[in-house]
XYZ file of C-alpha atoms in Angstrom:
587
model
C -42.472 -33.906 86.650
C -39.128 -35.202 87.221
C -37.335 -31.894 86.947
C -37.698 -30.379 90.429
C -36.712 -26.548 88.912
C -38.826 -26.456 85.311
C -41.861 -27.809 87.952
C -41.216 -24.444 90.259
C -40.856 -22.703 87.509
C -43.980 -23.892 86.134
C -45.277 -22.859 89.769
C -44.437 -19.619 90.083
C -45.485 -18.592 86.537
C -48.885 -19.806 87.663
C -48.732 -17.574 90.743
C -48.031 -14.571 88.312
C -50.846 -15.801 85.901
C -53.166 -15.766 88.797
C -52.134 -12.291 90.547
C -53.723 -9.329 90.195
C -50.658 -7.573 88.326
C -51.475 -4.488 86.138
C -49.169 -4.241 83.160
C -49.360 -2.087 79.441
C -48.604 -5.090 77.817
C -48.941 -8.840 78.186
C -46.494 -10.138 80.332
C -43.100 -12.371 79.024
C -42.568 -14.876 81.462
C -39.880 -16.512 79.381
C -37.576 -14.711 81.370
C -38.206 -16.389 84.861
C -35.939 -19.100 85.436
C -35.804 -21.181 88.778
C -32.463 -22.905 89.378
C -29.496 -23.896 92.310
C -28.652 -20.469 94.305
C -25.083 -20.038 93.779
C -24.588 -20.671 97.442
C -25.845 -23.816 98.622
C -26.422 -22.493 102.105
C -29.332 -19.404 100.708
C -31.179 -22.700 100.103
C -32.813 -25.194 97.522
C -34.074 -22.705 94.881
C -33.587 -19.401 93.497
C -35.803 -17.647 91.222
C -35.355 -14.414 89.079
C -39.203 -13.945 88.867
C -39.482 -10.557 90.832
C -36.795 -9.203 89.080
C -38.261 -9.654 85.701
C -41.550 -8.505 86.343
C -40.244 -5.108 88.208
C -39.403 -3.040 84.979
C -42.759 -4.129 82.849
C -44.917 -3.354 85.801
C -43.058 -0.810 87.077
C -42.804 -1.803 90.768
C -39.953 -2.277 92.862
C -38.522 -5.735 92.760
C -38.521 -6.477 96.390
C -42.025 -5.710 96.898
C -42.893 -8.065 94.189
C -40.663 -10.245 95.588
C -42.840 -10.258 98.900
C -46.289 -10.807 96.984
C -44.493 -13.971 95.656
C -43.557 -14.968 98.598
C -46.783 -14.981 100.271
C -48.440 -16.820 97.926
C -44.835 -19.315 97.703
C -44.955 -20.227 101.492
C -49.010 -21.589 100.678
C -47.229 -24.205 98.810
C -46.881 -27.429 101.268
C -43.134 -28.263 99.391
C -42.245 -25.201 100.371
C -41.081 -24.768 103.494
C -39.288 -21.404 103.559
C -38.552 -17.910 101.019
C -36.607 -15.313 101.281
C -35.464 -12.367 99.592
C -31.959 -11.978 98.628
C -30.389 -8.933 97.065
C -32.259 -6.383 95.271
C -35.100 -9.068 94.487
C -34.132 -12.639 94.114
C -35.976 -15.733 95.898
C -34.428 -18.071 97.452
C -36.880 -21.450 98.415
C -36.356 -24.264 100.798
C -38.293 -27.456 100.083
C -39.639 -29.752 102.889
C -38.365 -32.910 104.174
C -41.354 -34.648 103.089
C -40.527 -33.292 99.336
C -36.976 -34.479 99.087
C -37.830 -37.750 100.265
C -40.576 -37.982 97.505
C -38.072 -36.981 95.300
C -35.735 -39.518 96.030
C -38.439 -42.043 95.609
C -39.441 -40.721 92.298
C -35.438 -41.263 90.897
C -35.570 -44.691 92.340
C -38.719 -46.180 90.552
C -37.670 -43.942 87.107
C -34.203 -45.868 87.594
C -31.735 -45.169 84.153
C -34.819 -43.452 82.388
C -34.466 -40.716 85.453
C -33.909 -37.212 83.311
C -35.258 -39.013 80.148
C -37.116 -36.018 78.168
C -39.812 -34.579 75.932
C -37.979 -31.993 75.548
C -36.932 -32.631 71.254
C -40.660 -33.746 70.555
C -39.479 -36.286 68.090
C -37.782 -33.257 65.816
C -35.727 -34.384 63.389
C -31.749 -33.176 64.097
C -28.942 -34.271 61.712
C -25.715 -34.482 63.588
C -22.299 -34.253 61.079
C -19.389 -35.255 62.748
C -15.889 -36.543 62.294
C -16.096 -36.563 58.039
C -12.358 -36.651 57.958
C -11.270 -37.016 54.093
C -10.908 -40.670 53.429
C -6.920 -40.373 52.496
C -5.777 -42.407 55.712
C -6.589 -44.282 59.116
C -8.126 -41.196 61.953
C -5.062 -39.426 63.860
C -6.034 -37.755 67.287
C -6.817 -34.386 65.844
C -10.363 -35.768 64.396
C -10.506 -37.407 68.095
C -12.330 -34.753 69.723
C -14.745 -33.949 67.254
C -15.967 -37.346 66.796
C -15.905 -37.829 71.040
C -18.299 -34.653 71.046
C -20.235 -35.303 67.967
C -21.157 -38.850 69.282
C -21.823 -37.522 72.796
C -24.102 -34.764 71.446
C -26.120 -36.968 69.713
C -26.257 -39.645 72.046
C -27.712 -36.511 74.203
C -30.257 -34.641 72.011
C -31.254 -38.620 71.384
C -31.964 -38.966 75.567
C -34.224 -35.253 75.405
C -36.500 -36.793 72.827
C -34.851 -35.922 69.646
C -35.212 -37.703 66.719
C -31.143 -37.900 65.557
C -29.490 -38.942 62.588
C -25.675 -39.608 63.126
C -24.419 -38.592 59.967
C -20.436 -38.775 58.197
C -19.856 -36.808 55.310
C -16.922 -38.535 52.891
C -14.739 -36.363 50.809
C -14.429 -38.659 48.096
C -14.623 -36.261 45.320
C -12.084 -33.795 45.486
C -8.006 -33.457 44.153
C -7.033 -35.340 47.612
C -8.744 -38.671 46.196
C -6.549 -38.357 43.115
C -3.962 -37.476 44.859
C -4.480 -40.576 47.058
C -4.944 -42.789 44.230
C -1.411 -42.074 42.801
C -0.152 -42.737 45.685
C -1.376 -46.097 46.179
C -0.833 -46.609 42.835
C 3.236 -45.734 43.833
C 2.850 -48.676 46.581
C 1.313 -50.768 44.028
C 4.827 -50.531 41.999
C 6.590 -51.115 44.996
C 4.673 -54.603 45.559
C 5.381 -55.808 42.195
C 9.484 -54.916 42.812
C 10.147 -51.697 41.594
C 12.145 -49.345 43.726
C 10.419 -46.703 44.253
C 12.991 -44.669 45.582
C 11.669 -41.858 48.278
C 7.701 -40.664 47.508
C 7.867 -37.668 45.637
C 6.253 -34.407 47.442
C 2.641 -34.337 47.124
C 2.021 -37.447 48.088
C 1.096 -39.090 51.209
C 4.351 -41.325 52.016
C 2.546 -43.037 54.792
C 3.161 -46.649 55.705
C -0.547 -47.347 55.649
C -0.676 -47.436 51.955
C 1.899 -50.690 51.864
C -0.926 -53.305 52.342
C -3.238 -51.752 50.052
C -0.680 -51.596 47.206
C -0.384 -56.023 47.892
C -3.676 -55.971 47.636
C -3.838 -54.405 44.387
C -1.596 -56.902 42.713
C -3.539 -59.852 44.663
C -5.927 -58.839 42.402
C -5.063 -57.297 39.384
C -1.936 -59.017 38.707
C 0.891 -56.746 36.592
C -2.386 -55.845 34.736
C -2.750 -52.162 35.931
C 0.722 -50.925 34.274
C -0.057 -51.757 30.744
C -3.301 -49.316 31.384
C -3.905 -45.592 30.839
C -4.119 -43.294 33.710
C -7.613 -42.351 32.446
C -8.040 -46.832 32.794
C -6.127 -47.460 36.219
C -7.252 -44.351 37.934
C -10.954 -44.798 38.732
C -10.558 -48.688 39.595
C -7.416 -47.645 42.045
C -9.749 -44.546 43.101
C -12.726 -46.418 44.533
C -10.481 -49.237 46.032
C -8.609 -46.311 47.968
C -11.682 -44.940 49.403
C -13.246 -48.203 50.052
C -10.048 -49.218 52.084
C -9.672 -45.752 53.452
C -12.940 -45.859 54.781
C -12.715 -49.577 56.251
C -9.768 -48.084 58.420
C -11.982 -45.194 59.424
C -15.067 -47.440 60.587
C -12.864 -49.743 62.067
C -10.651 -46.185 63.976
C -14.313 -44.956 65.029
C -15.754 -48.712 66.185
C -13.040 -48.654 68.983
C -13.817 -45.052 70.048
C -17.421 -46.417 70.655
C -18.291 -43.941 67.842
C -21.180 -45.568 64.851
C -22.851 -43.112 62.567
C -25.985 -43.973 60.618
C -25.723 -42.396 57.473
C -22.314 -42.373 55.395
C -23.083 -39.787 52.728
C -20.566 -39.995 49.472
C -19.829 -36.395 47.932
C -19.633 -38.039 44.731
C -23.421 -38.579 44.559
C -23.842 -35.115 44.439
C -21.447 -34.566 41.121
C -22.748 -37.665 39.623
C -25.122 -36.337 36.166
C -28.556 -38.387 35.943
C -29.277 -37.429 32.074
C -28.001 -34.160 32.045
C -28.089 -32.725 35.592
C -26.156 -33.584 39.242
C -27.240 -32.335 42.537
C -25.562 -30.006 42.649
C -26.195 -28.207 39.322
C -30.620 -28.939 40.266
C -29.999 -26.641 43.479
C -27.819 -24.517 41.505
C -30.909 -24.130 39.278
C -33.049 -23.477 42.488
C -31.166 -20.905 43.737
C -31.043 -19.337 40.592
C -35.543 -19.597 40.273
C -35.033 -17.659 43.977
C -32.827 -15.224 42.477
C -29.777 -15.830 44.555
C -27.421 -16.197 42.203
C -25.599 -13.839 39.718
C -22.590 -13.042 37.377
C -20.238 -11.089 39.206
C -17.422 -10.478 40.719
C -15.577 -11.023 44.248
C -12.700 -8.670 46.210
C -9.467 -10.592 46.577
C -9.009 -12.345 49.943
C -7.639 -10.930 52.959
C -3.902 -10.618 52.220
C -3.670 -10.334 48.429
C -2.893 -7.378 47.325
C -5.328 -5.974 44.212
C -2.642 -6.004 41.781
C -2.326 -9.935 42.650
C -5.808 -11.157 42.206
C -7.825 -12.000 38.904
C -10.772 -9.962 38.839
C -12.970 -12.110 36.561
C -16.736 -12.710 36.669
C -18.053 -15.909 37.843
C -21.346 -17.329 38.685
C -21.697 -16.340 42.745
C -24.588 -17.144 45.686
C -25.875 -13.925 46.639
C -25.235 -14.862 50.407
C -25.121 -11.532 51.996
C -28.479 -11.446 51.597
C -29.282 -13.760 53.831
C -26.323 -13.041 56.348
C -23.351 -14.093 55.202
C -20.001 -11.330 54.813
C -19.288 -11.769 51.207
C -20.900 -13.441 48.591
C -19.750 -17.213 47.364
C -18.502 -18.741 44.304
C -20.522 -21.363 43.027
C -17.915 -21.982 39.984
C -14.584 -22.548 39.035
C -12.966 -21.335 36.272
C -13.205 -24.543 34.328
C -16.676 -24.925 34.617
C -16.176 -27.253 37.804
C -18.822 -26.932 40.415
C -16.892 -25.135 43.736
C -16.744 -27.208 46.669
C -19.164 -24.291 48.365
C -21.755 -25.624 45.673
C -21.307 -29.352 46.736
C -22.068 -27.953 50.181
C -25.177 -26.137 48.686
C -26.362 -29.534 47.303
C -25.441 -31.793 50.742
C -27.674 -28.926 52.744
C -30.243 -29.235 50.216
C -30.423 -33.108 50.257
C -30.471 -33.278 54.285
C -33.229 -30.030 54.080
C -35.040 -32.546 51.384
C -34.566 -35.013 53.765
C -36.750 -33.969 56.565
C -34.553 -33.036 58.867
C -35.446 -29.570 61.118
C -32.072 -28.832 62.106
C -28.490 -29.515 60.896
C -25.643 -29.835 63.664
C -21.951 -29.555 62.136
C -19.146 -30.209 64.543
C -16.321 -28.921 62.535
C -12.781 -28.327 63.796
C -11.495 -25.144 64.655
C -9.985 -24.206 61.452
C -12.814 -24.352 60.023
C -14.374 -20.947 61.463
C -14.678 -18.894 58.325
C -17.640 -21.418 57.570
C -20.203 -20.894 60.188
C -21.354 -17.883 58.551
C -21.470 -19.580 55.267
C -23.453 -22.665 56.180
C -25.742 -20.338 58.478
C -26.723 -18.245 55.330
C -26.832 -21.342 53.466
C -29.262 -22.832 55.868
C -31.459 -20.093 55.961
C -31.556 -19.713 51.707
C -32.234 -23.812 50.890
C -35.067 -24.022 54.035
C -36.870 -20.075 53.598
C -35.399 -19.513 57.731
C -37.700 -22.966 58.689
C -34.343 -25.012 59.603
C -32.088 -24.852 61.853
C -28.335 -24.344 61.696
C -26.208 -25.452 64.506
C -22.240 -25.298 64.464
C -19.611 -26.504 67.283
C -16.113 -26.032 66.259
C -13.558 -28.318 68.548
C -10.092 -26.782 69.667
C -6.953 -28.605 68.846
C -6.236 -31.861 71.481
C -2.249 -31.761 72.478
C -0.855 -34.622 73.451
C 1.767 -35.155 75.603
C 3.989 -37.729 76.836
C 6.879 -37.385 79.425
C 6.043 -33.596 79.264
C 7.111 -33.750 75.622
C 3.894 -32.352 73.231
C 3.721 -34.906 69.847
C 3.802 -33.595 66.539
C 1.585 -34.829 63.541
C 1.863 -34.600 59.940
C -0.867 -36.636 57.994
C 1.166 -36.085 54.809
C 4.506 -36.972 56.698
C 3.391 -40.231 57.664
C 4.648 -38.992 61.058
C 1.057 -39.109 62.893
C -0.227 -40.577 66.297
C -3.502 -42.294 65.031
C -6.507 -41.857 66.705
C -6.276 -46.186 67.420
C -3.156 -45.946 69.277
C -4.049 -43.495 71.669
C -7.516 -45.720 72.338
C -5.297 -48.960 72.489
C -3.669 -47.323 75.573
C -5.488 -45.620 77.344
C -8.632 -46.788 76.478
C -12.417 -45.554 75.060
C -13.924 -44.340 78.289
C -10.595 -42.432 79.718
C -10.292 -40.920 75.599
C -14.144 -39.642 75.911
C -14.325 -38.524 79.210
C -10.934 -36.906 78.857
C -12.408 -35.209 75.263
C -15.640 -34.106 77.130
C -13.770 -32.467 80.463
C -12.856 -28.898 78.590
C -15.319 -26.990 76.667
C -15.414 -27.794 73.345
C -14.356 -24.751 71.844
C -11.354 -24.520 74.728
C -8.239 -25.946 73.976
C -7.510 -29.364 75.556
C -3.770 -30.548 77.270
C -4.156 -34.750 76.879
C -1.772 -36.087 78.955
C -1.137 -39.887 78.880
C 0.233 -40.195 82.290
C -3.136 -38.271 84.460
C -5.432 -40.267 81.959
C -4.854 -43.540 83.386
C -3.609 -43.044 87.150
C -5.987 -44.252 89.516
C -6.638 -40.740 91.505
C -9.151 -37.992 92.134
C -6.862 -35.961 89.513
C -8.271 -38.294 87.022
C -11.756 -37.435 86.054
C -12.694 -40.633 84.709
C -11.430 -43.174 87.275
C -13.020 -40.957 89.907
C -16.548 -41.111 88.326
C -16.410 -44.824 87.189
C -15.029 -45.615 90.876
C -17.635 -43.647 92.525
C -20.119 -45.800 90.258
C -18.032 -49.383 91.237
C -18.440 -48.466 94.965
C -22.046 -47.955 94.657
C -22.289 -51.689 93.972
C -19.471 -52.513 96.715
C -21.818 -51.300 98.979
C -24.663 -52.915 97.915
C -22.139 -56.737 97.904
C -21.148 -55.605 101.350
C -24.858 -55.163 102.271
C -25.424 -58.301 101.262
C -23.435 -59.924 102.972
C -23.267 -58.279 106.333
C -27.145 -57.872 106.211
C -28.104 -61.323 104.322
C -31.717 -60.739 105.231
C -32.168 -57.336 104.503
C -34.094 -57.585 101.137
C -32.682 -55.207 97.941
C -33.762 -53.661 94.688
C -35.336 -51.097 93.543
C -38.947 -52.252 94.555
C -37.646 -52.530 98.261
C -36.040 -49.119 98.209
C -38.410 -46.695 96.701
C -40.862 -48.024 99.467
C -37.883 -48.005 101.829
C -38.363 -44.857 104.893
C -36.278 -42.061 102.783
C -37.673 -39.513 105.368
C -34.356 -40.961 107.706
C -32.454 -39.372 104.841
C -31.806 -36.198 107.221
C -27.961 -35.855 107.191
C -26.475 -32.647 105.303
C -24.178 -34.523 103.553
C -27.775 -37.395 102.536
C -29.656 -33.735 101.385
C -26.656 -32.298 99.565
C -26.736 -35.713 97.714
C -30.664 -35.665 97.067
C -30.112 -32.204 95.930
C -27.379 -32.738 93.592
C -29.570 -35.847 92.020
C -32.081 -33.620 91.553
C -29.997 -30.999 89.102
C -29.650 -34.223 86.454
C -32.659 -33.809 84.528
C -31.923 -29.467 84.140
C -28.699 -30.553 83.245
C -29.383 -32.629 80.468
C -31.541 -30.319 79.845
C -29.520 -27.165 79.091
C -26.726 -29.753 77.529
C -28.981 -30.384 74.995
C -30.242 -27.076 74.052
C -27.087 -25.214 74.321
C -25.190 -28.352 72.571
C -22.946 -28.574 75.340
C -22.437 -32.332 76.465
C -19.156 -31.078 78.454
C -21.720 -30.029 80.978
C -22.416 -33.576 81.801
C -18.964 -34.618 82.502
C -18.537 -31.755 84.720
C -21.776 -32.675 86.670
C -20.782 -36.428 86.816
C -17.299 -35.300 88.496
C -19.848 -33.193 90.581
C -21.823 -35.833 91.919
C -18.867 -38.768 92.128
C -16.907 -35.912 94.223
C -20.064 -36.102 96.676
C -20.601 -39.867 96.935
C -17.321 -40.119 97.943
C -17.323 -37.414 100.285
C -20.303 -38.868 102.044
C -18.727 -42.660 102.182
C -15.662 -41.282 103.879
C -17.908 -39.463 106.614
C -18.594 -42.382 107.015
C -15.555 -43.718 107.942
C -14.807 -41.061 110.076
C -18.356 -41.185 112.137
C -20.093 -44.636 111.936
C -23.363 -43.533 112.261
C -23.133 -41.724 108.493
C -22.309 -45.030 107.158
C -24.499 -46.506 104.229
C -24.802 -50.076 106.157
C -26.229 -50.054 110.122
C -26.320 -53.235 110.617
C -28.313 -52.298 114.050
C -30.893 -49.878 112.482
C -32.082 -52.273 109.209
C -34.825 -49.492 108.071
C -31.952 -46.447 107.877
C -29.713 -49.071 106.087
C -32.851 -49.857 103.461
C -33.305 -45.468 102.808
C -29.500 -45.231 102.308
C -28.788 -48.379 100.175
C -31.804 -46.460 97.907
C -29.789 -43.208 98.042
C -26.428 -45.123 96.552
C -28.828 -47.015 94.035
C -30.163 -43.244 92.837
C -26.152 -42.115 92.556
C -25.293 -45.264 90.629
C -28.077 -44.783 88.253
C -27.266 -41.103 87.554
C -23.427 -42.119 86.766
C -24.305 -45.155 84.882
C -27.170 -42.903 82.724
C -24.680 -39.735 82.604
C -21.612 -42.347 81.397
C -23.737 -43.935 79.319
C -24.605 -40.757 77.403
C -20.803 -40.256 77.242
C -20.034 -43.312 75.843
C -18.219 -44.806 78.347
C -18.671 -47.813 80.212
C -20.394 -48.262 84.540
C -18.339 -50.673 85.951
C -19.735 -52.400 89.108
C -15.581 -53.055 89.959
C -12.105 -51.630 89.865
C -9.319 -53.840 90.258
């Protein structure tokens, strides 16, 4: 078991199993957790076990504490316990453990923390979905950084993921697109335009499509009907739309499997859509009803239409207010499109839904989490992550964007200069529900302050090391065969074990990312661990005896080369996750 703390924890809980310890009820072990003491120097491990058990067998803490103990220090890893507190554990491990350890990361090389953990389970990840009326700007940046990362993560603990983009390519803003293209088709056949009229989007993006138009349709479109031009200059929008999308997300590293089209679900097959089927199915479960809703928060009675409409009962399954399913022209609402998508992926298989939505979008976790739990009977589960606004800034001046201005920063120019790894590191560094300061200058100078170039150069000196060793030490044989049988019991330095240790937290970390759908936690542990490699390297400059080459003592030189190979493994597998790139240099 590569995860040092679930394999303690698995230990202890068979020390409780096996005690004689009287209780009313069966005991819930699900409590105990074994993880890093929040102060390196109380030791290796700290356990919450005592303090668990104290209240259901009503015994003090500490003396359960000290039964755990003695039956801890029979363990041969374990080479010390103590109590801390009113009842916590803290464990030291053996020399003879670590070194094990070490040898373990070595052979498991970039599978090292690769999990079980999903059990194949079927996850649909939704990210990005930005409506298809224009190339990405930086505000659907973070979401698609995060959504990517998260699935690249729950992908790595076993999961069985579905990268999935939702396109908005039935609602007014297609229409509204369409005319607009439409205008810039005009313009390339010679017409002045004059200024675009409010409403629509006046962006400079449009001008090629509009030349494309008349590449192929000649003067042709004018002499039609809007009810003839609009559907042919509707699907050629959204096909172009989306080919500046794919092309925005291909140089963000981001790919998605699935591109799902709203329309599909408004489409009629004989008489019925989607939509109106799980309309009907909601209906069969009684969910829905003629009624009426309150007027939103911040119009006044007086103001709103009380009329009855055909609403999804969704307080009763956990929602604040109950949803329209209809307009009042018979159109389907866009909450009933959503009712049809979550149907199709429920139909689909999939076990749990992820949504990374942005943060204006908070009114809808309820929704979909009531949804979820009508369309699946409670069986599926509904995940949302909603991603804080991403301010850029320049010259300490913050940039301003306007997707209906025209006035944007697309999501492509910020990539084209900073570049893919600094943009998702940088996107991954905060919380995703914290707001995030992007600041073009600290993205790309070449210092500690800069998260990514001190990770990606603690990964490129890994393999300076291992050049340097190679050619200082020509006959001193390498790779990962001659290292995990190398003597890692030399490994005895504090600054070596703090290393070891730190290695060792990768696989719990991945761990927790995945189930608390956190990948920011990997970028902070990746800082983490770079911070140490380079902490230890310039020990070594300082006192020659800590450095990774001896070119007198060949056998300590062969145990720390393996150490740097276990670091370099961890950054490359932790980056890759990420999306960004290992590079074995740094000019």
């Amino acid at each position: 078991m590569t995860n040092v703390f679930a394999n303690f924890e698995h230990r202890i809980k068979k020390i409780i199993e096996a005690a004689d310890i009287k209780s009313e009820s069966p005991l819930d072990l699900s409590r105990v957790t074994v993880e890093p003491p929040r102060d390196a120097a109380h030791g290796h491990l700290a356990t919450n076990a005592a303090m668990v058990l104290a209240k259901p067998v009503k015994q003090n803490p500490r003396a359960l504490a000290e039964m755990l103990i003695g039956e801890l220090l029979k363990d041969e890893d374990v080479s010390s316990a103590d109590i801390a507190g009113p009842g916590f554990i803290n464990l030291r491990l053996t020399d003879t453990f670590w070194a094990g350890h070490i040898a373990d990361i070595v052979k498991s090389g970039s599978d090292f923390g690769r999990d079980t953990t999903g059990k194949g389970k079927k996850v649909n990840v939704e990210y990005v979905s930005a409506n298809p009326t224009g190339p990405m700007h930086v505000g659907h940046c973070r979401g698609a950084v995060v959504g990517d990362a998260l699935a690249n993560l729950l992908s790595f603990a076993g999961y069985d993921v579905t990268r999935e983009y939702y396109t908005n390519d039935a609602g007014g803003q297609i229409e509204v697109l369409a005319r607009s293209v439409f205008l810039r088709y005009r313009e390339a056949l010679g017409e002045d335009i004059g200024a675009i009229p409010d409403g629509l989007y006046p962006g400079d993006y449009l001008v090629p499509l509009g030349k494309e138009l008349v590449e192929k349709h000649g003067k042709v479109l004018l002499d039609m009907s809007d009810d003839e031009w609009l559907p042919l200059v509707k699907d050629a929008s959204i096909d172009a739309m989306m080919g500046l999308i794919r092309a925005d997300l291909a140089a963000l590293g981001v790919k998605h499997d699935v591109f799902f089209s709203e329309r599909t679900l408004h489409e009629k097959h004989g008489n019925f859509s989607k939509i109106s089927e799980t309309v009907s199915t909601l209906e069969d479960a009684g969910l829905v009803y003629k009624g009426t809703l309150p007027p939103p928060k911040g119009v006044a009675p007086e103001d709103w239409e009380d009329r009855e409409q055909m609403l999804f009962r969704s307080t009763d399954v956990g929602d604040d207010m109950d949803r329209a399913l209809m307009k009042s022209n018979g159109d389907y609402t866009y909450f009933a499109a959503d009712v049809a998508y979550f149907k199709d992926k429920f139909d689909r298989g999939f076990e749990e839904m992820v949504f990374i939505l942005g943060a204006d979008h908070g009114g809808y976790v309820k929704r979909m989490e009531a949804l979820g739990r009508a369309i699946s009977g409670g069986s599926a589960q509904v995940t949302i992550r909603l991603c804080q606004l991403v301010k850029l800034f320049r010259d300490g001046q913050p940039f301003t964007m306007s997707k209906r201005s025209g006035n944007f920063i697309t999501l492509r120019e910020v990539v084209d200069e900073v570049g893919r790894d600094a943009v998702r590191f940088m996107m991954l560094y905060r919380k995703n529900d914290a707001p995030l300061d992007f600041d073009f200058a600290k993205v790309t100078e070449q210092s500690k302050d800069n998260p990514v170039f001190y990770v990606q150069y603690a990964h490129a000196r890994c393999h300076s090391v291992f050049r340097q060793a190679g050619r200082d030490m020509p006959d001193l044989e390498q790779g990962a065969a001659a290292w995990e049988a190398a003597n890692l019991g030399l490994l005895t330095d504090e600054g070596e074990a703090t290393l070891i240790r730190k290695l060792a937290e990768y696989p719990r970390i991945l761990d927790a990312a995945a189930k608390s759908h956190e990948p920011h936690r990997l970028a902070f542990y990746l800082f983490e661990l770079a911070s140490l490699l380079h902490s230890q390297w310039n020990r070594g400059r300082d006192i020659p005896d800590l450095r990774f080459i001896n070119q007198e003592n060949a056998e300590l030189t062969s145990a720390r080369l393996a150490l740097v190979y276990a670091v370099s493994n961890i950054i490359a597998s932790g980056l890759g996750i990420i999306g960004a790139d290992a590079p074995q240099e740094m000019r």
